[in-house]
Amino acid sequence: MDCREARPLVPGYLDGELSEAQAAPLRKHLLACPGCRSITQAGKTIASWFVDEGPVEIPAGFAARVARRALAGDTGERWAAPLEADGDLGLRGFVLQLTAVAAALVIALSIGFRTMSLPRTDDLRADDFSLESALEALDEMNREPLGEPSTSKADESPELTEADEEGRRE
Amino acid sequence: MEQAPELDASLVREVLAGNQASFQLLVERYQARLFGLTRHYTRNAVEIEDIVQDTFLKAYSRLPSFQHQSSFYTWLYRIATNTILDFLKRKGRSPIHAVEDPEAATLEAPGQGIVRPDARLEREEIVEITHEVLRELPEIFRTVLIMREFEDLAYQEIADTLGISIGTVESRLFRARARFKQKLIQMYPDFAQA
Ligand SMILES: [Zn+2]
């Protein structure tokens, strides 16, 4: 294995994603090659910034409370009610958004309209499919003038179709 | 992400058969993990509780559609991620926080290195800085970093959760890490490798 073959494998190696058949020759190369070894070391550094935060504090009685609400018919969809299906709730949320801060009127409107046009997420299939578009919508909303690197479109558009198919398979 | 799938499957069956207590058991089994997951996306305790609660409520109401094709937690994790992203979207995550400076996009190559934090900082400080940097990243990058670096998900699990290919996970993770380093250096030049 030479450096040209080794380097693309390094991230997968660090993430434990290589098969033994891929990892063994890479390890051998790393032993012999200081350049690739230092790249591997650098790759490990980032993980050291993602430290475990320690145990979470769960509010007392949380599980019982959730179970009670579930039994009472609360579906947890408060944020996802589309106007046509649940005009009351959706509209109220919308109006609240508008009146909260008068200065935010235009922003609230645009958020509201984006929201309405998103697919309703009411089953697992919808979940699978909408997650990626939810991410994109978020980034679209926060889009900086320059946008993503030019590779992103070419690199990601085929996967939307694939996600679609995966969604249908399930 | 697998964890005693047989137990989960039988709890799910019990809930569907009308045993409500089993649902509370499912909540108890996974509440800590979902609180842990959600706090990577928001630091506000009230928001975290609301999001985790809604996640479980959605899971309950959609339980009849759970096909046992993935583990219960994988399924729940997907609902959680969706709920979190939906919440952030409604909240209109501040554009200011997501703005990237124009030079940033040209520095995509993982050129500049960063140093390890542990020698100089307390754990809480590292956590704070890392989340501060994450908040500045586009959502598509932040999400894969949280899934991989904090949640320790395998590429396949990330791919399944987001409905993207493994190849996209790899390339996105690569760019996300480069961006994280770059943003960290920008915000805290002290951590650039000399
Ligand atoms: Zn080499």
mmCIF file with all atom_site columns, C-alpha atoms and ligand atoms in Angstrom, chain A residues 2-3 6-7 29 33 35-36, ligand 1:
data_model
loop_
_atom_site.group_PDB
_atom_site.id
_atom_site.type_symbol
_atom_site.label_atom_id
_atom_site.label_alt_id
_atom_site.label_comp_id
_atom_site.label_asym_id
_atom_site.label_entity_id
_atom_site.label_seq_id
_atom_site.pdbx_PDB_ins_code
_atom_site.Cartn_x
_atom_site.Cartn_y
_atom_site.Cartn_z
_atom_site.occupancy
_atom_site.B_iso_or_equiv
_atom_site.pdbx_formal_charge
_atom_site.auth_seq_id
_atom_site.auth_comp_id
_atom_site.auth_asym_id
_atom_site.auth_atom_id
_atom_site.pdbx_PDB_model_num
ATOM   1 C  CA . ASP A 1 2  ? 1.268  3.471  -0.839 1.00 0.00 ? 2  ASP A CA 1
ATOM   2 C  CA . CYS A 1 3  ? 0.292  6.889  0.542  1.00 0.00 ? 3  CYS A CA 1
ATOM   3 C  CA . ALA A 1 6  ? -3.630 4.834  2.401  1.00 0.00 ? 6  ALA A CA 1
ATOM   4 C  CA . ARG A 1 7  ? -4.882 8.369  2.985  1.00 0.00 ? 7  ARG A CA 1
ATOM   5 C  CA . HIS A 1 29 ? 1.800  1.289  5.964  1.00 0.00 ? 29 HIS A CA 1
ATOM   6 C  CA . CYS A 1 33 ? 5.233  6.021  6.898  1.00 0.00 ? 33 CYS A CA 1
ATOM   7 C  CA . GLY A 1 35 ? 3.592  11.265 6.881  1.00 0.00 ? 35 GLY A CA 1
ATOM   8 C  CA . CYS A 1 36 ? 0.473  9.112  6.988  1.00 0.00 ? 36 CYS A CA 1
HETATM 9 ZN ZN . ZN  C 2 .  ? 2.093  7.095  3.651  1.00 0.00 ? 1  ZN  C ZN 1
#
